[in-house]
Amino acid sequence: MAKSPAAVANNITLLLNAVLGQDRFSRGPVDVEAVAREYSRQIAPDGFIEDIIRTDLDGCEGVLVPGDSRPRKWAIMYDAKQSPGRRAYTVAHEFGHFMLHRQMVDEDADFSGGFHCSKDAIERGVGRNIEKEADEFAASLLMPLDDFRRHLPSERLATIERLGEAATRYGVSLTAAALRWIGYTNARAILISSTDGFAHWAVPTRAAYRTGRFMRTRNELYEMPSASLAARDISPKEALLGVRQNAGVWFPEAVYEMCMKTDRYGFELTLLHFEGNGPSFQSEGDDPEDAYDRFARER
Ligand SMILES: [Zn+2]
């Protein structure tokens, strides 16, 4: 069986730990462009990543393209409009396609022109399975789980401020750091991205999902509650501190809500924390683990 994306990324993590030391993140994030160039040259001396190019891409955030020469050389291109944190994640995602999928360029006509990835594919692995794999690779490479857990233990409450510190440590966007935490924490929480009062997506933790706390945003326009911080006219500072919302505002139980509002990025990120373990919930006849994976995949 092929190695999992996390295992492929972990080989690189171990190498970086050996070369730069276990405490390397206290000195700065992964230099993903240097790693992509040097590591690809080591594992594929005839067909490595030769160029990483900042350019204007229309309709996608990043691409991995094969050159015409044989043996093939490769290039990663990323859209110039991204913030530095988003850019690092985009380059890591395309490096993931190189590590995991590059042979598809010769085997599958759909990919003869390389891999062209949308914002949703890069941010959350939406689309074909290979997008989820490249996303998992990028998250594992830039935010190794053992280091992340040491900073934000799974039992500990993650505030938006603490997730912002993690984003700085790993050189990624707040969204990427928050999604990484959502993926491993034992807490019951939901992360929501919205613009102008409507949610684009909402991702629950496993524990939240198991207690029936999730929202469907895939095919429906989900309007944020009028009492939510994202919808209310309050200062970014107040929104970051958060408020306790009574039962009925979001769900039939009270939640603690925090929100990152900024005009700069044109969206709000909301974090909901539920108290205690909550009611038990099982969707009919389903193993809740399978149901969660399916929900996360289809969302
Ligand atoms: Zn992709």
PDB file of N, CA, C and O in Angstrom, residues 197-247:
ATOM      1  N   GLY A 197     -22.201  38.007   6.811  1.00  0.00           N
ATOM      2  CA  GLY A 197     -23.297  37.360   7.521  1.00  0.00           C
ATOM      3  C   GLY A 197     -23.684  35.974   7.025  1.00  0.00           C
ATOM      4  O   GLY A 197     -24.628  35.374   7.530  1.00  0.00           O
ATOM      5  N   PHE A 198     -22.962  35.443   6.046  1.00  0.00           N
ATOM      6  CA  PHE A 198     -23.253  34.089   5.574  1.00  0.00           C
ATOM      7  C   PHE A 198     -22.017  33.200   5.668  1.00  0.00           C
ATOM      8  O   PHE A 198     -20.901  33.638   5.347  1.00  0.00           O
ATOM      9  N   ALA A 199     -22.222  31.955   6.115  1.00  0.00           N
ATOM     10  CA  ALA A 199     -21.103  31.026   6.300  1.00  0.00           C
ATOM     11  C   ALA A 199     -20.724  30.368   4.980  1.00  0.00           C
ATOM     12  O   ALA A 199     -21.595  29.931   4.231  1.00  0.00           O
ATOM     13  N   HIS A 200     -19.417  30.321   4.697  1.00  0.00           N
ATOM     14  CA  HIS A 200     -18.938  29.536   3.546  1.00  0.00           C
ATOM     15  C   HIS A 200     -18.799  28.078   3.935  1.00  0.00           C
ATOM     16  O   HIS A 200     -19.040  27.182   3.162  1.00  0.00           O
ATOM     17  N   TRP A 201     -18.262  27.878   5.130  1.00  0.00           N
ATOM     18  CA  TRP A 201     -18.069  26.515   5.610  1.00  0.00           C
ATOM     19  C   TRP A 201     -18.003  26.522   7.124  1.00  0.00           C
ATOM     20  O   TRP A 201     -17.739  27.558   7.744  1.00  0.00           O
ATOM     21  N   ALA A 202     -18.295  25.357   7.706  1.00  0.00           N
ATOM     22  CA  ALA A 202     -18.248  25.191   9.159  1.00  0.00           C
ATOM     23  C   ALA A 202     -17.707  23.804   9.441  1.00  0.00           C
ATOM     24  O   ALA A 202     -18.219  22.815   8.923  1.00  0.00           O
ATOM     25  N   VAL A 203     -16.627  23.715  10.207  1.00  0.00           N
ATOM     26  CA  VAL A 203     -15.997  22.420  10.483  1.00  0.00           C
ATOM     27  C   VAL A 203     -16.065  22.117  11.981  1.00  0.00           C
ATOM     28  O   VAL A 203     -15.492  22.843  12.787  1.00  0.00           O
ATOM     29  N   PRO A 204     -16.783  21.031  12.353  1.00  0.00           N
ATOM     30  CA  PRO A 204     -16.829  20.652  13.769  1.00  0.00           C
ATOM     31  C   PRO A 204     -15.648  19.759  14.127  1.00  0.00           C
ATOM     32  O   PRO A 204     -15.066  19.110  13.257  1.00  0.00           O
ATOM     33  N   THR A 205     -15.283  19.721  15.404  1.00  0.00           N
ATOM     34  CA  THR A 205     -14.337  18.702  15.857  1.00  0.00           C
ATOM     35  C   THR A 205     -15.105  17.365  15.917  1.00  0.00           C
ATOM     36  O   THR A 205     -16.337  17.340  15.895  1.00  0.00           O
ATOM     37  N   ARG A 206     -14.344  16.269  16.006  1.00  0.00           N
ATOM     38  CA  ARG A 206     -14.990  14.955  16.115  1.00  0.00           C
ATOM     39  C   ARG A 206     -15.939  14.905  17.307  1.00  0.00           C
ATOM     40  O   ARG A 206     -17.054  14.390  17.216  1.00  0.00           O
ATOM     41  N   ALA A 207     -15.446  15.457  18.439  1.00  0.00           N
ATOM     42  CA  ALA A 207     -16.249  15.401  19.667  1.00  0.00           C
ATOM     43  C   ALA A 207     -17.536  16.201  19.514  1.00  0.00           C
ATOM     44  O   ALA A 207     -18.599  15.792  19.993  1.00  0.00           O
ATOM     45  N   ALA A 208     -17.476  17.326  18.822  1.00  0.00           N
ATOM     46  CA  ALA A 208     -18.684  18.128  18.589  1.00  0.00           C
ATOM     47  C   ALA A 208     -19.640  17.374  17.669  1.00  0.00           C
ATOM     48  O   ALA A 208     -20.843  17.281  17.925  1.00  0.00           O
ATOM     49  N   TYR A 209     -19.083  16.797  16.622  1.00  0.00           N
ATOM     50  CA  TYR A 209     -19.910  16.054  15.666  1.00  0.00           C
ATOM     51  C   TYR A 209     -20.644  14.906  16.346  1.00  0.00           C
ATOM     52  O   TYR A 209     -21.828  14.681  16.112  1.00  0.00           O
ATOM     53  N   ARG A 210     -19.918  14.194  17.218  1.00  0.00           N
ATOM     54  CA  ARG A 210     -20.497  13.044  17.913  1.00  0.00           C
ATOM     55  C   ARG A 210     -21.687  13.424  18.786  1.00  0.00           C
ATOM     56  O   ARG A 210     -22.504  12.583  19.105  1.00  0.00           O
ATOM     57  N   THR A 211     -21.746  14.686  19.199  1.00  0.00           N
ATOM     58  CA  THR A 211     -22.875  15.122  20.019  1.00  0.00           C
ATOM     59  C   THR A 211     -23.880  15.925  19.200  1.00  0.00           C
ATOM     60  O   THR A 211     -24.677  16.683  19.746  1.00  0.00           O
ATOM     61  N   GLY A 212     -23.819  15.748  17.888  1.00  0.00           N
ATOM     62  CA  GLY A 212     -24.833  16.374  17.032  1.00  0.00           C
ATOM     63  C   GLY A 212     -24.612  17.855  16.793  1.00  0.00           C
ATOM     64  O   GLY A 212     -25.516  18.562  16.342  1.00  0.00           O
ATOM     65  N   ARG A 213     -23.416  18.327  17.076  1.00  0.00           N
ATOM     66  CA  ARG A 213     -23.157  19.750  16.899  1.00  0.00           C
ATOM     67  C   ARG A 213     -22.383  19.991  15.604  1.00  0.00           C
ATOM     68  O   ARG A 213     -21.162  19.901  15.549  1.00  0.00           O
ATOM     69  N   PHE A 214     -23.105  20.239  14.539  1.00  0.00           N
ATOM     70  CA  PHE A 214     -22.501  20.566  13.247  1.00  0.00           C
ATOM     71  C   PHE A 214     -23.538  21.310  12.430  1.00  0.00           C
ATOM     72  O   PHE A 214     -24.709  21.342  12.781  1.00  0.00           O
ATOM     73  N   MET A 215     -23.095  21.965  11.380  1.00  0.00           N
ATOM     74  CA  MET A 215     -23.995  22.711  10.519  1.00  0.00           C
ATOM     75  C   MET A 215     -23.762  22.284   9.086  1.00  0.00           C
ATOM     76  O   MET A 215     -22.639  21.990   8.697  1.00  0.00           O
ATOM     77  N   ARG A 216     -24.841  22.269   8.318  1.00  0.00           N
ATOM     78  CA  ARG A 216     -24.671  21.951   6.898  1.00  0.00           C
ATOM     79  C   ARG A 216     -24.535  23.241   6.110  1.00  0.00           C
ATOM     80  O   ARG A 216     -25.395  24.095   6.146  1.00  0.00           O
ATOM     81  N   THR A 217     -23.407  23.380   5.427  1.00  0.00           N
ATOM     82  CA  THR A 217     -23.182  24.612   4.668  1.00  0.00           C
ATOM     83  C   THR A 217     -22.889  24.304   3.209  1.00  0.00           C
ATOM     84  O   THR A 217     -22.660  25.192   2.417  1.00  0.00           O
ATOM     85  N   ARG A 218     -22.901  23.010   2.872  1.00  0.00           N
ATOM     86  CA  ARG A 218     -22.410  22.640   1.555  1.00  0.00           C
ATOM     87  C   ARG A 218     -23.325  23.129   0.438  1.00  0.00           C
ATOM     88  O   ARG A 218     -22.891  23.786  -0.483  1.00  0.00           O
ATOM     89  N   ASN A 219     -24.579  22.792   0.548  1.00  0.00           N
ATOM     90  CA  ASN A 219     -25.495  23.180  -0.527  1.00  0.00           C
ATOM     91  C   ASN A 219     -26.488  24.246  -0.112  1.00  0.00           C
ATOM     92  O   ASN A 219     -27.393  24.580  -0.856  1.00  0.00           O
ATOM     93  N   GLU A 220     -26.321  24.732   1.119  1.00  0.00           N
ATOM     94  CA  GLU A 220     -27.285  25.704   1.600  1.00  0.00           C
ATOM     95  C   GLU A 220     -26.575  26.977   2.005  1.00  0.00           C
ATOM     96  O   GLU A 220     -25.447  26.958   2.440  1.00  0.00           O
ATOM     97  N   LEU A 221     -27.309  28.072   1.877  1.00  0.00           N
ATOM     98  CA  LEU A 221     -26.793  29.332   2.363  1.00  0.00           C
ATOM     99  C   LEU A 221     -27.060  29.362   3.855  1.00  0.00           C
ATOM    100  O   LEU A 221     -28.206  29.328   4.284  1.00  0.00           O
ATOM    101  N   TYR A 222     -26.038  29.372   4.665  1.00  0.00           N
ATOM    102  CA  TYR A 222     -26.243  29.370   6.112  1.00  0.00           C
ATOM    103  C   TYR A 222     -26.082  30.796   6.634  1.00  0.00           C
ATOM    104  O   TYR A 222     -24.995  31.379   6.568  1.00  0.00           O
ATOM    105  N   GLU A 223     -27.175  31.359   7.127  1.00  0.00           N
ATOM    106  CA  GLU A 223     -27.113  32.720   7.631  1.00  0.00           C
ATOM    107  C   GLU A 223     -26.642  32.707   9.085  1.00  0.00           C
ATOM    108  O   GLU A 223     -27.179  31.969   9.907  1.00  0.00           O
ATOM    109  N   MET A 224     -25.651  33.512   9.396  1.00  0.00           N
ATOM    110  CA  MET A 224     -25.142  33.582  10.763  1.00  0.00           C
ATOM    111  C   MET A 224     -26.238  34.187  11.653  1.00  0.00           C
ATOM    112  O   MET A 224     -26.951  35.108  11.229  1.00  0.00           O
ATOM    113  N   PRO A 225     -26.410  33.682  12.895  1.00  0.00           N
ATOM    114  CA  PRO A 225     -27.435  34.241  13.785  1.00  0.00           C
ATOM    115  C   PRO A 225     -27.217  35.747  13.981  1.00  0.00           C
ATOM    116  O   PRO A 225     -26.073  36.202  14.005  1.00  0.00           O
ATOM    117  N   SER A 226     -28.321  36.496  14.116  1.00  0.00           N
ATOM    118  CA  SER A 226     -28.176  37.954  14.225  1.00  0.00           C
ATOM    119  C   SER A 226     -27.425  38.346  15.501  1.00  0.00           C
ATOM    120  O   SER A 226     -26.828  39.410  15.572  1.00  0.00           O
ATOM    121  N   ALA A 227     -27.444  37.462  16.516  1.00  0.00           N
ATOM    122  CA  ALA A 227     -26.722  37.762  17.770  1.00  0.00           C
ATOM    123  C   ALA A 227     -25.248  37.362  17.690  1.00  0.00           C
ATOM    124  O   ALA A 227     -24.482  37.604  18.618  1.00  0.00           O
ATOM    125  N   SER A 228     -24.841  36.733  16.583  1.00  0.00           N
ATOM    126  CA  SER A 228     -23.441  36.288  16.507  1.00  0.00           C
ATOM    127  C   SER A 228     -22.513  37.495  16.382  1.00  0.00           C
ATOM    128  O   SER A 228     -22.898  38.561  15.907  1.00  0.00           O
ATOM    129  N   LEU A 229     -21.269  37.304  16.816  1.00  0.00           N
ATOM    130  CA  LEU A 229     -20.302  38.408  16.791  1.00  0.00           C
ATOM    131  C   LEU A 229     -20.005  38.841  15.363  1.00  0.00           C
ATOM    132  O   LEU A 229     -19.775  40.018  15.098  1.00  0.00           O
ATOM    133  N   ALA A 230     -20.018  37.885  14.454  1.00  0.00           N
ATOM    134  CA  ALA A 230     -19.729  38.210  13.059  1.00  0.00           C
ATOM    135  C   ALA A 230     -20.795  39.153  12.500  1.00  0.00           C
ATOM    136  O   ALA A 230     -20.514  40.021  11.677  1.00  0.00           O
ATOM    137  N   ALA A 231     -22.050  38.971  12.943  1.00  0.00           N
ATOM    138  CA  ALA A 231     -23.149  39.777  12.399  1.00  0.00           C
ATOM    139  C   ALA A 231     -23.323  41.088  13.155  1.00  0.00           C
ATOM    140  O   ALA A 231     -23.954  42.019  12.658  1.00  0.00           O
ATOM    141  N   ARG A 232     -22.770  41.139  14.386  1.00  0.00           N
ATOM    142  CA  ARG A 232     -22.988  42.338  15.193  1.00  0.00           C
ATOM    143  C   ARG A 232     -21.951  43.419  14.915  1.00  0.00           C
ATOM    144  O   ARG A 232     -20.829  43.123  14.528  1.00  0.00           O
ATOM    145  N   ASP A 233     -22.384  44.659  15.154  1.00  0.00           N
ATOM    146  CA  ASP A 233     -21.487  45.778  14.914  1.00  0.00           C
ATOM    147  C   ASP A 233     -20.657  46.060  16.173  1.00  0.00           C
ATOM    148  O   ASP A 233     -20.974  46.936  16.946  1.00  0.00           O
ATOM    149  N   ILE A 234     -19.613  45.271  16.381  1.00  0.00           N
ATOM    150  CA  ILE A 234     -18.755  45.503  17.552  1.00  0.00           C
ATOM    151  C   ILE A 234     -17.296  45.549  17.103  1.00  0.00           C
ATOM    152  O   ILE A 234     -16.966  45.150  15.997  1.00  0.00           O
ATOM    153  N   SER A 235     -16.444  46.021  18.004  1.00  0.00           N
ATOM    154  CA  SER A 235     -15.040  46.207  17.603  1.00  0.00           C
ATOM    155  C   SER A 235     -14.342  44.851  17.471  1.00  0.00           C
ATOM    156  O   SER A 235     -14.701  43.879  18.141  1.00  0.00           O
ATOM    157  N   PRO A 236     -13.318  44.796  16.610  1.00  0.00           N
ATOM    158  CA  PRO A 236     -12.542  43.562  16.458  1.00  0.00           C
ATOM    159  C   PRO A 236     -11.985  43.071  17.792  1.00  0.00           C
ATOM    160  O   PRO A 236     -11.893  41.861  18.021  1.00  0.00           O
ATOM    161  N   LYS A 237     -11.631  43.999  18.680  1.00  0.00           N
ATOM    162  CA  LYS A 237     -11.044  43.616  19.955  1.00  0.00           C
ATOM    163  C   LYS A 237     -12.062  42.878  20.833  1.00  0.00           C
ATOM    164  O   LYS A 237     -11.768  41.842  21.423  1.00  0.00           O
ATOM    165  N   GLU A 238     -13.278  43.435  20.893  1.00  0.00           N
ATOM    166  CA  GLU A 238     -14.348  42.785  21.663  1.00  0.00           C
ATOM    167  C   GLU A 238     -14.675  41.413  21.082  1.00  0.00           C
ATOM    168  O   GLU A 238     -14.901  40.455  21.810  1.00  0.00           O
ATOM    169  N   ALA A 239     -14.715  41.351  19.761  1.00  0.00           N
ATOM    170  CA  ALA A 239     -15.069  40.090  19.088  1.00  0.00           C
ATOM    171  C   ALA A 239     -14.046  38.999  19.410  1.00  0.00           C
ATOM    172  O   ALA A 239     -14.392  37.840  19.616  1.00  0.00           O
ATOM    173  N   LEU A 240     -12.782  39.396  19.496  1.00  0.00           N
ATOM    174  CA  LEU A 240     -11.707  38.453  19.775  1.00  0.00           C
ATOM    175  C   LEU A 240     -11.816  37.903  21.197  1.00  0.00           C
ATOM    176  O   LEU A 240     -11.540  36.735  21.451  1.00  0.00           O
ATOM    177  N   LEU A 241     -12.208  38.769  22.143  1.00  0.00           N
ATOM    178  CA  LEU A 241     -12.362  38.338  23.534  1.00  0.00           C
ATOM    179  C   LEU A 241     -13.500  37.331  23.672  1.00  0.00           C
ATOM    180  O   LEU A 241     -13.419  36.387  24.447  1.00  0.00           O
ATOM    181  N   GLY A 242     -14.555  37.567  22.927  1.00  0.00           N
ATOM    182  CA  GLY A 242     -15.645  36.601  22.902  1.00  0.00           C
ATOM    183  C   GLY A 242     -16.739  36.843  23.913  1.00  0.00           C
ATOM    184  O   GLY A 242     -16.605  37.673  24.806  1.00  0.00           O
ATOM    185  N   VAL A 243     -17.835  36.104  23.752  1.00  0.00           N
ATOM    186  CA  VAL A 243     -18.981  36.194  24.668  1.00  0.00           C
ATOM    187  C   VAL A 243     -19.583  34.804  24.872  1.00  0.00           C
ATOM    188  O   VAL A 243     -19.388  33.908  24.056  1.00  0.00           O
ATOM    189  N   ARG A 244     -20.309  34.665  25.984  1.00  0.00           N
ATOM    190  CA  ARG A 244     -21.074  33.437  26.189  1.00  0.00           C
ATOM    191  C   ARG A 244     -22.443  33.656  25.575  1.00  0.00           C
ATOM    192  O   ARG A 244     -23.112  34.651  25.868  1.00  0.00           O
ATOM    193  N   GLN A 245     -22.831  32.786  24.681  1.00  0.00           N
ATOM    194  CA  GLN A 245     -24.143  32.893  24.024  1.00  0.00           C
ATOM    195  C   GLN A 245     -25.088  31.868  24.652  1.00  0.00           C
ATOM    196  O   GLN A 245     -24.722  30.702  24.830  1.00  0.00           O
ATOM    197  N   ASN A 246     -26.298  32.320  24.949  1.00  0.00           N
ATOM    198  CA  ASN A 246     -27.284  31.426  25.567  1.00  0.00           C
ATOM    199  C   ASN A 246     -27.731  30.318  24.619  1.00  0.00           C
ATOM    200  O   ASN A 246     -27.582  30.430  23.400  1.00  0.00           O
ATOM    201  N   ALA A 247     -28.290  29.275  25.217  1.00  0.00           N
ATOM    202  CA  ALA A 247     -28.925  28.219  24.421  1.00  0.00           C
ATOM    203  C   ALA A 247     -29.930  28.871  23.482  1.00  0.00           C
ATOM    204  O   ALA A 247     -30.626  29.814  23.861  1.00  0.00           O
TER     205      ALA A 247
END
